[in-house]
Short mmCIF file of C-alpha atoms in Angstrom, two decimals:
data_model
loop_
_atom_site.label_atom_id
_atom_site.label_comp_id
_atom_site.label_asym_id
_atom_site.label_seq_id
_atom_site.Cartn_x
_atom_site.Cartn_y
_atom_site.Cartn_z
CA MET A 1 -0.25 -4.59 -9.63
CA GLU A 2 3.38 -4.90 -10.70
CA GLY A 3 3.81 -1.14 -10.28
CA TYR A 4 2.60 -1.37 -6.69
CA PHE A 5 4.87 -4.30 -5.87
CA SER A 6 7.80 -2.48 -7.48
CA ALA A 7 7.13 0.75 -5.55
CA VAL A 8 6.81 -1.06 -2.21
CA HIS A 9 9.94 -3.13 -2.93
CA LYS A 10 11.86 0.07 -3.70
CA MET A 11 10.48 1.62 -0.51
CA GLU A 12 11.58 -1.43 1.53
CA GLN A 13 15.06 -1.31 -0.02
CA THR A 14 15.42 2.44 0.55
CA VAL A 15 14.01 2.76 4.07
CA LEU A 16 16.73 1.23 6.22
CA PHE A 17 15.63 2.95 9.43
CA PRO A 18 11.79 3.00 9.45
CA SER A 19 11.77 4.60 12.90
CA LEU A 20 12.97 7.84 11.27
CA LEU A 21 9.51 8.06 9.70
CA GLN A 22 7.74 8.22 13.07
CA GLY A 23 6.00 11.53 13.62
CA VAL A 24 6.54 12.70 10.02
CA ALA A 25 3.24 13.76 8.47
CA LEU A 26 2.27 12.58 5.01
CA GLU A 27 2.19 15.46 2.56
CA GLU A 28 1.62 14.61 -1.07
CA GLN A 29 2.17 17.28 -3.67
CA GLY A 30 -1.05 18.13 -5.49
CA ASP A 31 -2.94 15.22 -4.02
CA THR A 32 -5.35 15.53 -1.13
CA PRO A 33 -5.24 12.53 1.17
CA LYS A 34 -8.25 10.32 0.56
CA ALA A 35 -7.98 7.13 2.54
CA GLY A 36 -5.52 4.69 3.96
CA CYS A 37 -2.54 6.64 5.26
CA SER A 38 -4.13 10.10 5.32
CA ASP A 39 -4.28 10.56 9.10
CA LYS A 40 -1.21 8.55 10.03
CA ASP A 41 2.47 9.30 10.17
CA LEU A 42 4.82 7.89 7.54
CA TYR A 43 5.92 5.04 9.81
CA GLU A 44 2.34 3.75 10.08
CA CYS A 45 1.90 4.25 6.35
CA PHE A 46 5.13 2.31 5.73
CA THR A 47 3.95 -0.65 7.82
CA LEU A 48 0.48 -0.56 6.22
CA LEU A 49 1.93 -0.63 2.69
CA LYS A 50 4.19 -3.57 3.60
CA SER A 51 1.34 -5.55 5.15
CA ILE A 52 -0.93 -4.94 2.15
CA LYS A 53 1.85 -6.18 -0.12
CA MET A 54 2.19 -9.36 1.94
CA VAL A 55 -1.57 -9.99 1.76
CA ALA A 56 -1.64 -9.31 -2.00
CA GLU A 57 1.29 -11.66 -2.59
CA GLY A 58 -0.03 -14.46 -0.40
CA GLY A 59 -3.73 -13.97 -0.90
CA LEU A 60 -6.42 -13.53 1.71
CA ALA A 61 -7.09 -17.26 1.97
CA ALA A 62 -3.52 -17.85 3.15
CA LEU A 63 -4.19 -15.59 6.12
CA GLY A 64 -7.54 -17.19 6.90
CA HIS A 65 -9.57 -14.10 6.01
CA GLN A 66 -12.59 -15.60 4.34
CA ASN A 67 -15.94 -13.88 4.27
CA PRO A 68 -18.61 -16.43 5.26
CA SER A 69 -21.29 -14.43 3.44
CA ILE A 70 -19.58 -15.01 0.09
CA SER A 71 -20.59 -18.32 -1.39
CA THR A 72 -18.57 -20.07 -4.05
CA SER A 73 -21.63 -21.85 -5.41
CA PHE A 74 -24.71 -20.28 -6.93
CA GLY A 75 -28.08 -20.57 -5.25
CA GLU A 76 -31.23 -21.80 -6.93
CA GLU A 77 -32.41 -18.32 -7.89
CA GLU A 78 -29.03 -17.11 -9.24
CA SER A 79 -27.11 -18.94 -11.93
CA PRO A 80 -23.90 -18.04 -13.72
CA GLU A 81 -25.95 -17.14 -16.80
CA LYS A 82 -28.08 -14.63 -14.88
CA ALA A 83 -25.21 -13.05 -13.00
CA ASP A 84 -23.29 -10.38 -14.87
CA LEU A 85 -19.98 -12.02 -14.07
CA GLU A 86 -18.06 -10.05 -16.67
CA GLY A 87 -19.48 -6.79 -15.37
CA LEU A 88 -18.64 -7.76 -11.77
CA PHE A 89 -15.14 -8.73 -12.83
CA HIS A 90 -14.53 -5.40 -14.57
CA TYR A 91 -16.00 -3.49 -11.62
CA HIS A 92 -13.71 -5.19 -9.11
CA VAL A 93 -10.60 -5.03 -11.31
CA SER A 94 -11.25 -1.32 -11.84
CA GLY A 95 -11.59 -0.77 -8.09
CA LEU A 96 -8.46 -2.80 -7.41
CA HIS A 97 -6.57 -0.78 -10.01
CA GLN A 98 -7.65 2.49 -8.38
CA VAL A 99 -6.60 1.29 -4.91
CA LEU A 100 -3.24 -0.02 -6.14
CA THR A 101 -2.57 3.24 -8.00
CA HIS A 102 -3.27 5.19 -4.81
CA LEU A 103 -1.11 2.86 -2.70
CA THR A 104 1.71 3.05 -5.26
CA ARG A 105 1.69 6.84 -4.94
CA ARG A 106 1.82 6.44 -1.14
CA ALA A 107 4.81 4.08 -1.34
CA ASN A 108 6.61 6.51 -3.65
CA THR A 109 5.85 9.36 -1.22
CA VAL A 110 7.23 7.41 1.76
CA THR A 111 10.39 6.61 -0.23
CA SER A 112 10.82 10.23 -1.30
CA LYS A 113 10.25 11.62 2.20
CA TYR A 114 12.72 9.12 3.68
CA LYS A 115 15.34 10.20 1.14
CA ASP A 116 14.68 13.84 2.12
CA ILE A 117 15.12 12.98 5.82
CA MET A 118 18.36 11.12 5.14
CA GLY A 119 19.60 14.01 2.97
CA GLN A 120 18.94 16.47 5.78
CA ILE A 121 20.79 14.24 8.25
CA TYR A 122 23.84 14.00 5.99
CA GLN A 123 23.68 17.68 5.06
CA ASN A 124 23.68 18.76 8.71
CA GLY A 125 26.66 16.52 9.43
CA MET A 126 24.70 14.35 11.83
CA SER A 127 25.52 10.70 12.06
CA LEU A 128 23.56 7.76 13.30
CA ARG A 129 25.48 5.98 16.04
CA TRP A 130 24.71 2.71 17.66
#
């Protein structure tokens, strides 16, 4: 998780003008887009990665996203001894790790593409004027 937070923080520090990412397609080297940002431009991917980071830092409960079908207590037919809690834990941590690894790659791609865009701007002698 620290790798994801670090990659998104670096992306946030690098991308000073997120609007430059609008209309730029996501192209990862050697990686076919799977989910998440695959059909969006880099600006949408940038905002998605930032919002996921905020949710991960604050937790879903802080945003009021609670699933009513998930109960915190066990019913009569299911007890903690019968439930494979360790197996469920490992399953979910593994899934979370896979998602965070994928999102970390996306954040690194957005950062890299932004640096390429800025390099092209400076190389062509263009300047951003306000």
